[in-house]
mmCIF file of C-alpha atoms and ligand atoms in Angstrom:
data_model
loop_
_atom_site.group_PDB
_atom_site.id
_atom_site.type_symbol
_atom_site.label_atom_id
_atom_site.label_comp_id
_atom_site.label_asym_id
_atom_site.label_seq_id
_atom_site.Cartn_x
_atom_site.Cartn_y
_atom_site.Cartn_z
ATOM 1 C CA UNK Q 1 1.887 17.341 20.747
ATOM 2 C CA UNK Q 2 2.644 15.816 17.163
ATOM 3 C CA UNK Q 3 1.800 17.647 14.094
ATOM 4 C CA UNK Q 4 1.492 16.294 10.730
ATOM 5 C CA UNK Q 5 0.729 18.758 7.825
ATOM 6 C CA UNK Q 6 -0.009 17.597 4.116
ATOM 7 C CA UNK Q 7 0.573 19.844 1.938
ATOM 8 C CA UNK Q 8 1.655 20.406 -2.103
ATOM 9 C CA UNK Q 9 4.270 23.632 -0.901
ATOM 10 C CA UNK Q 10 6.365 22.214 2.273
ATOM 11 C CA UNK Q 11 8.645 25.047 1.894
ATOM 12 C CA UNK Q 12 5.987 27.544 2.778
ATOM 13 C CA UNK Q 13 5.441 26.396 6.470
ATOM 14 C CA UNK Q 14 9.356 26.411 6.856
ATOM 15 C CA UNK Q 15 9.531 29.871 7.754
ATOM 16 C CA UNK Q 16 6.902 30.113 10.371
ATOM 17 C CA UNK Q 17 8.201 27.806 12.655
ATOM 18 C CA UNK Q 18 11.850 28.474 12.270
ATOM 19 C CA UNK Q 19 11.235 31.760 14.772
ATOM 20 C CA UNK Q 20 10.359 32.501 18.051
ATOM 21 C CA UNK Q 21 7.820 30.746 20.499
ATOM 22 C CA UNK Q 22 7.128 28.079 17.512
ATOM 23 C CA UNK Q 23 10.958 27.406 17.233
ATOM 24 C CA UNK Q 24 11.000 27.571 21.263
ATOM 25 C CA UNK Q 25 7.921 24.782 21.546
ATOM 26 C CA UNK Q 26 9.779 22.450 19.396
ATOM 27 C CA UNK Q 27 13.719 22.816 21.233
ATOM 28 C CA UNK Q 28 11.514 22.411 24.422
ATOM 29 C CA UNK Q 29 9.804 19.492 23.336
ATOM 30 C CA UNK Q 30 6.031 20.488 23.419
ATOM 31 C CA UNK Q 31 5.725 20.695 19.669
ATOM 32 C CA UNK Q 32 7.085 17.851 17.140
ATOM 33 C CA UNK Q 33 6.004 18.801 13.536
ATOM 34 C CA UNK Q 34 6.281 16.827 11.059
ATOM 35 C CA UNK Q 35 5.811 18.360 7.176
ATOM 36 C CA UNK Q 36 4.601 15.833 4.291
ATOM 37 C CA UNK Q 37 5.308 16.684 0.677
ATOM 38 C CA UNK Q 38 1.705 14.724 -0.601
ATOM 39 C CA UNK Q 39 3.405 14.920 -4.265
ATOM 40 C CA UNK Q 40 6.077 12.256 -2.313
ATOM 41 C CA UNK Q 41 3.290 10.032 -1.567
ATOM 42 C CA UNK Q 42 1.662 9.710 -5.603
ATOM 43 C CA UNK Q 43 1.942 6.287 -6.925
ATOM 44 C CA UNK Q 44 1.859 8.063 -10.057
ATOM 45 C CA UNK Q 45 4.091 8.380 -13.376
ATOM 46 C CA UNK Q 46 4.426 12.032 -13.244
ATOM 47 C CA UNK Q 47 3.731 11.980 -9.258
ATOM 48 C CA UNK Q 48 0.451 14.570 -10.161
ATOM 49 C CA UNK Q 49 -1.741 15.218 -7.032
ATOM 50 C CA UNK Q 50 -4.862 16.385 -8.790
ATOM 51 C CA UNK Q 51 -7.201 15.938 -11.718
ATOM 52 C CA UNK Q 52 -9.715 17.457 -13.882
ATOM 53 C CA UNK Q 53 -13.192 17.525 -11.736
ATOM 54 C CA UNK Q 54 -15.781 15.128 -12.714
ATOM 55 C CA UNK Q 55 -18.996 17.007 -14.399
ATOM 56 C CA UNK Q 56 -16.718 19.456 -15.458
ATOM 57 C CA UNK Q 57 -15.911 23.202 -14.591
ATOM 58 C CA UNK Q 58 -12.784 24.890 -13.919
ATOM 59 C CA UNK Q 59 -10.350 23.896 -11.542
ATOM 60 C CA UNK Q 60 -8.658 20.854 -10.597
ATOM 61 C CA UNK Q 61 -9.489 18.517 -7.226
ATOM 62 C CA UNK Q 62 -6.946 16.839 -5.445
ATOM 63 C CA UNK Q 63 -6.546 13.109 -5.673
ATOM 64 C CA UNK Q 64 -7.684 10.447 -3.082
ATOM 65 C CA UNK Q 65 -4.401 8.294 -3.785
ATOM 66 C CA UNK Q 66 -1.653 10.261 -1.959
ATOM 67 C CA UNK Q 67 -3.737 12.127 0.508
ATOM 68 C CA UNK Q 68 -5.219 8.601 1.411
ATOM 69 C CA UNK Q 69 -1.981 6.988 1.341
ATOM 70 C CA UNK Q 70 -0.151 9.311 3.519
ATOM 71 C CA UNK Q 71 -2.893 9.735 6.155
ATOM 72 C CA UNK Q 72 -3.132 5.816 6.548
ATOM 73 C CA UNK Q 73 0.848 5.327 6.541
ATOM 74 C CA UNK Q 74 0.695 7.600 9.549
ATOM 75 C CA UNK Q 75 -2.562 5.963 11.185
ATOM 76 C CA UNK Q 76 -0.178 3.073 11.151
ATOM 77 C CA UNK Q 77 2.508 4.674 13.653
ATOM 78 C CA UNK Q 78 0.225 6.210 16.132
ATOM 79 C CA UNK Q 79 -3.308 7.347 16.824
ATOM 80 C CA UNK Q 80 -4.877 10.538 16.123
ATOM 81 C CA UNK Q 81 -6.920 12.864 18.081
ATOM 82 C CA UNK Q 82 -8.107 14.500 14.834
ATOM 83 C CA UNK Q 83 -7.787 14.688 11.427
ATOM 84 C CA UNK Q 84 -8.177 18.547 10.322
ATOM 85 C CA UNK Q 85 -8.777 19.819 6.522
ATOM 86 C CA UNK Q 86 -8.397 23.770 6.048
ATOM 87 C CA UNK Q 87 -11.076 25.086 4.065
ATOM 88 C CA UNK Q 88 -12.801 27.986 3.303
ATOM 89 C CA UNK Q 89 -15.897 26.048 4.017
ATOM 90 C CA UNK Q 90 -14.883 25.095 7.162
ATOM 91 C CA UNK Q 91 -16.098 25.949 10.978
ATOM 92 C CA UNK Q 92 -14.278 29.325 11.437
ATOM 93 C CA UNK Q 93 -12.059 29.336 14.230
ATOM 94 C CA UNK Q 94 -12.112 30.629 17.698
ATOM 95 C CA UNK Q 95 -10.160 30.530 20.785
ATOM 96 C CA UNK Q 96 -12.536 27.986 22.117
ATOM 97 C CA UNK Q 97 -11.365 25.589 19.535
ATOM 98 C CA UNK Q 98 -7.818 26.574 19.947
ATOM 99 C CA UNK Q 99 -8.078 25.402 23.586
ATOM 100 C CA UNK Q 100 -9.352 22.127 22.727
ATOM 101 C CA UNK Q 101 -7.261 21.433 20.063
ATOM 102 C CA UNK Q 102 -4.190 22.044 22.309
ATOM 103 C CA UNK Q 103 -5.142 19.386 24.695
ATOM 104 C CA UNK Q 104 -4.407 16.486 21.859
ATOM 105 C CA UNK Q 105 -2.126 14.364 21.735
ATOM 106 C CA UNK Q 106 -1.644 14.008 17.372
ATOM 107 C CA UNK Q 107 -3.071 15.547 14.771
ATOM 108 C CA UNK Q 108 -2.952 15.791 11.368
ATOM 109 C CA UNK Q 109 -3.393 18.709 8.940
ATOM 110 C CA UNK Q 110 -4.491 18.805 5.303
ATOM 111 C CA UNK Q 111 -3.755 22.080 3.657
ATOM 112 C CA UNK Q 112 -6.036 21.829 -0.007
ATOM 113 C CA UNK Q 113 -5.121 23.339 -3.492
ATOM 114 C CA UNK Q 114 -6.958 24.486 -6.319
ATOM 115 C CA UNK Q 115 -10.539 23.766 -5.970
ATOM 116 C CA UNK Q 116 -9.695 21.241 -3.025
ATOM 117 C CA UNK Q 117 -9.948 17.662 -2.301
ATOM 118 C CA UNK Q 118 -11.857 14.712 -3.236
ATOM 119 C CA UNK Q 119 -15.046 14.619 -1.340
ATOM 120 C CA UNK Q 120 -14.712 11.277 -0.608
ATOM 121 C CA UNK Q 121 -11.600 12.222 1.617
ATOM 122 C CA UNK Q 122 -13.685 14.595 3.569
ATOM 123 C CA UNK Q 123 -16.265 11.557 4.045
ATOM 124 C CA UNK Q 124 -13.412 8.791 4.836
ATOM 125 C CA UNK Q 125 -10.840 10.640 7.260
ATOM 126 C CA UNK Q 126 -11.324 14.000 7.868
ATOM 127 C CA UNK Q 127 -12.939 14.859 11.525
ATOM 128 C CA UNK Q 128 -13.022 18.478 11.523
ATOM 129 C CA UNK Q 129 -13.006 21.270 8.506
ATOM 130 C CA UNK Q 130 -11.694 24.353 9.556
ATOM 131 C CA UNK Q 131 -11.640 27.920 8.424
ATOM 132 C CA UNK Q 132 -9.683 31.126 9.559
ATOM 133 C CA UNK Q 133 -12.292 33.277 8.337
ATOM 134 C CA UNK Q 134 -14.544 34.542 5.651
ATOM 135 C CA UNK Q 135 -11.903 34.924 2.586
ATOM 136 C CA UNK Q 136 -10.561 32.683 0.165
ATOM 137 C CA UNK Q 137 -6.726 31.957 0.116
ATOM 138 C CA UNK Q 138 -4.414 30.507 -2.223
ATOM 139 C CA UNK Q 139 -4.390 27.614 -0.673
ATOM 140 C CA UNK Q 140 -4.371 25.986 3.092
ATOM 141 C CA UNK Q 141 -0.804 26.790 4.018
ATOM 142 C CA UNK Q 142 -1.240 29.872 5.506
ATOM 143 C CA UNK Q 143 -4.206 28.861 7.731
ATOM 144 C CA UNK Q 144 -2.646 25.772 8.492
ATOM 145 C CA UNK Q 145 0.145 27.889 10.300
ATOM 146 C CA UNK Q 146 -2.238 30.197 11.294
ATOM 147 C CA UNK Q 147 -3.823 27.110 13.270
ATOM 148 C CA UNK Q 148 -0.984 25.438 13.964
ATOM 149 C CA UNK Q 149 0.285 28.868 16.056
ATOM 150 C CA UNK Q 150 -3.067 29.758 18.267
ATOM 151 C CA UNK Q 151 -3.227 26.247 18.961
ATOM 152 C CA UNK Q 152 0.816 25.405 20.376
ATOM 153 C CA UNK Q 153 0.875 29.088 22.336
ATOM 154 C CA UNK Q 154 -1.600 27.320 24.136
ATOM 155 C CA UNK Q 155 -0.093 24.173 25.206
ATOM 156 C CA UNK Q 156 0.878 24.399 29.075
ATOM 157 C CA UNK Q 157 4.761 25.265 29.347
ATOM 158 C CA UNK Q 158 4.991 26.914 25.634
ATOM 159 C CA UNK Q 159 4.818 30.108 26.951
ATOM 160 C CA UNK Q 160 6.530 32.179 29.848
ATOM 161 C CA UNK Q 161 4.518 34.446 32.575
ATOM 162 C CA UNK Q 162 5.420 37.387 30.190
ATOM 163 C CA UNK Q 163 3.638 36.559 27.155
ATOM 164 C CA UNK Q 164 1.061 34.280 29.506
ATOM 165 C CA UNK Q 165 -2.235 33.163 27.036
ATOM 166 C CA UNK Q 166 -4.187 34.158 30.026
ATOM 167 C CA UNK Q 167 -4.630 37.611 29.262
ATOM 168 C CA UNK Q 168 -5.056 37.328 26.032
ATOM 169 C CA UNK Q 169 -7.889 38.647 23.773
ATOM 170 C CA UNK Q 170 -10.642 36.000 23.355
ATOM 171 C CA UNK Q 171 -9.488 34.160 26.788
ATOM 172 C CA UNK Q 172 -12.711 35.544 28.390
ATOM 173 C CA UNK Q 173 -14.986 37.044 25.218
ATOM 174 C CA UNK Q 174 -13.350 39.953 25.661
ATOM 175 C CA UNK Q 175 -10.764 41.621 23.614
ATOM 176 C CA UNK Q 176 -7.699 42.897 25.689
ATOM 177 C CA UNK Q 177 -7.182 46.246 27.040
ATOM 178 C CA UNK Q 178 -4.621 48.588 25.786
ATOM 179 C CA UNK Q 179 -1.265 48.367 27.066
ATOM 180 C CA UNK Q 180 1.707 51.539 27.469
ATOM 181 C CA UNK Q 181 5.393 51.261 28.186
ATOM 182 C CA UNK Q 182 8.025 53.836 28.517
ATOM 183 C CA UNK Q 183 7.873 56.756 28.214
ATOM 184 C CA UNK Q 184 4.896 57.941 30.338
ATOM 185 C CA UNK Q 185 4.449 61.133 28.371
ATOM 186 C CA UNK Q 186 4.778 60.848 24.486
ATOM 187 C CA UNK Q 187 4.856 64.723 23.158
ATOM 188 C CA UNK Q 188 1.680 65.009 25.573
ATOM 189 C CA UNK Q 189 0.545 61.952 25.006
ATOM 190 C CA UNK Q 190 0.237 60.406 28.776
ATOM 191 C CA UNK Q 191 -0.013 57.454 29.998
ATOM 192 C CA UNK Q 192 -3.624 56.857 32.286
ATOM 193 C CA UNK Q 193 -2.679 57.918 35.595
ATOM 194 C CA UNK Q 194 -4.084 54.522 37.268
ATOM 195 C CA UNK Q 195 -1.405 52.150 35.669
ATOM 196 C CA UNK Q 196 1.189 54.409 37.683
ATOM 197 C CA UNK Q 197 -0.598 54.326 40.887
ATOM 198 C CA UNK Q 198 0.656 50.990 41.982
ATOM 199 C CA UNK Q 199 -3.530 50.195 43.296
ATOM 200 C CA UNK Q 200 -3.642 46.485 41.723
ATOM 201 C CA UNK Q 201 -7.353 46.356 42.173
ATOM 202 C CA UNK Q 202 -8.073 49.799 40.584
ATOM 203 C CA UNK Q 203 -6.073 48.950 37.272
ATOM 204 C CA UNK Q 204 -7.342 45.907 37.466
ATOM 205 C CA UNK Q 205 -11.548 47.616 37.276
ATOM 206 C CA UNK Q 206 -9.799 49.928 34.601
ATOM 207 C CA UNK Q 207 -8.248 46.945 32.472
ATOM 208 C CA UNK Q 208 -12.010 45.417 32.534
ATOM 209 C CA UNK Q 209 -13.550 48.620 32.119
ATOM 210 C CA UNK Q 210 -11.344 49.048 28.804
ATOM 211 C CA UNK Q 211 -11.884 45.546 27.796
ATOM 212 C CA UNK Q 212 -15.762 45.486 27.500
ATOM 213 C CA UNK Q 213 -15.342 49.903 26.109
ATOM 214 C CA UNK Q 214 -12.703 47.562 22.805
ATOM 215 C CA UNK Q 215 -15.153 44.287 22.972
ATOM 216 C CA UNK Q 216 -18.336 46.924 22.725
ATOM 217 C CA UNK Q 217 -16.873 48.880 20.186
ATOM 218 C CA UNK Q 218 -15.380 46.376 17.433
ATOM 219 C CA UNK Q 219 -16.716 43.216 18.451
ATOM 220 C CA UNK Q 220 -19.898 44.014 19.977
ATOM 221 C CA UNK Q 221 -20.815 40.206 18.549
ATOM 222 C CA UNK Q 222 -18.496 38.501 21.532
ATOM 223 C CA UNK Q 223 -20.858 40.566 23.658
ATOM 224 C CA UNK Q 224 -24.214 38.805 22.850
ATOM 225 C CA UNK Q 225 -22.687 35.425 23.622
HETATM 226 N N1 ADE A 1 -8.000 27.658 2.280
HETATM 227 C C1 ADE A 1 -8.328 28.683 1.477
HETATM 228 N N2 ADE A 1 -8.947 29.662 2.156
HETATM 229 C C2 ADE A 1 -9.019 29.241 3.452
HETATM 230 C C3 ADE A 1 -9.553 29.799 4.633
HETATM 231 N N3 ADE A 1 -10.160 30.991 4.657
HETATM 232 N N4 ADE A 1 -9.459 29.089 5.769
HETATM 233 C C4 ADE A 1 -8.882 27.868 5.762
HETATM 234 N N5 ADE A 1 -8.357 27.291 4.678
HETATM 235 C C5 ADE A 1 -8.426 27.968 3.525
#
């Protein structure tokens, strides 16, 4: 999968995808991300990005010009699957749209500033407005890797058997059970006696047991759907 992300701060979404399974996807081929400075793509003097907001008020917008220019330079090389802005008004993301997104092909991100972008952008190019939940940011960097993560862990060959998407919280509505590792007893604290008794099906009725006891008690709202 290609990523393009648009944003005013390119060094912020160095970091994380220098590490780990992000690095990983990219050496292996799965992920090829591509970072846009929008300032590079202002045909203006001072190469500004943003203005003062018709009818006034505080706060700048973003300008058409680069955004525009940028997304249509790359609309030139190849086609895209969609065309994502991260905002605060956006759908809030689940794992449902995770698993979608990871079947495309190319997609481009727009990470917004100050009070965000020119409408008009939203009308002309963007297909899908996404938010990571019910708080306002800085800006869309963050969420942009937030998305850009729960979306490549998902793409088939990113990840190994042990760290495996499939039993992940969310996978099923459900939020995952709790998990132990050495030692079994922990000043007194044991580990449940069914993950040592080698019965696959009885830690497996435990492991949904504990899943719908986490799911009822902090997100009974995965429940009702
Ligand atoms: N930009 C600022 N806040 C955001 C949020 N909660 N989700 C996505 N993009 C944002």
């Amino acid at each position: 999968m290609r990523i393009d992300v648009l944003t005013i701060l390119p060094h912020l979404l160095e970091s994380p995808f220098s590490d780990s399974i992000m690095k990983r996807a990219q050496e292996k081929g799965h992920l090829e991300l591509v970072i846009h400075n929008i300032r590079d793509y202002s045909t203006h003097r001072q190469r500004s990005v943003d203005d003062y907001q018709y009818g006034g008020g505080a706060g700048m917008v973003m300008t058409i010009q680069p955004i525009a220019d940028c997304i249509e330079q790359l609309q030139e090389e190849r086609e895209y699957d969609e065309i994502i802005y991260m905002t605060p008004e956006g759908k809030r993301l689940d794992q449902g749209t995770c698993n979608q997104l990871s079947g495309s092909k190319n997609i481009i991100i727009i990470c917004g500033h100050y009070k965000g972008i020119d409408q008009r952008l939203r009308d002309i190019y963007v297909t899908k407005e996404i938010s990571i939940g019910d708080y306002v940011l800085s800006g869309g960097e963050l969420a942009a890797a937030v998305l850009v993560d729960a979306v490549v862990r998902l793409i088939p060959g990113v990840l190994n058997n042990e760290t495996s998407a499939l039993t992940d919280s969310f996978q099923d509505n459900l939020l995952a059970p709790p998990v132990y590792t050495r030692p079994e007893d922990y000043k007194g604290h044991k580990v449940p006696e069914v993950l040592l008794s080698g019965n696959e099906k009885k830690i497996q009725e435990w492991r949904f047991q504990k899943s719908i006891e986490n799911t009822k008690k902090n997100r009974p709202d995965l429940l009702e759907d």
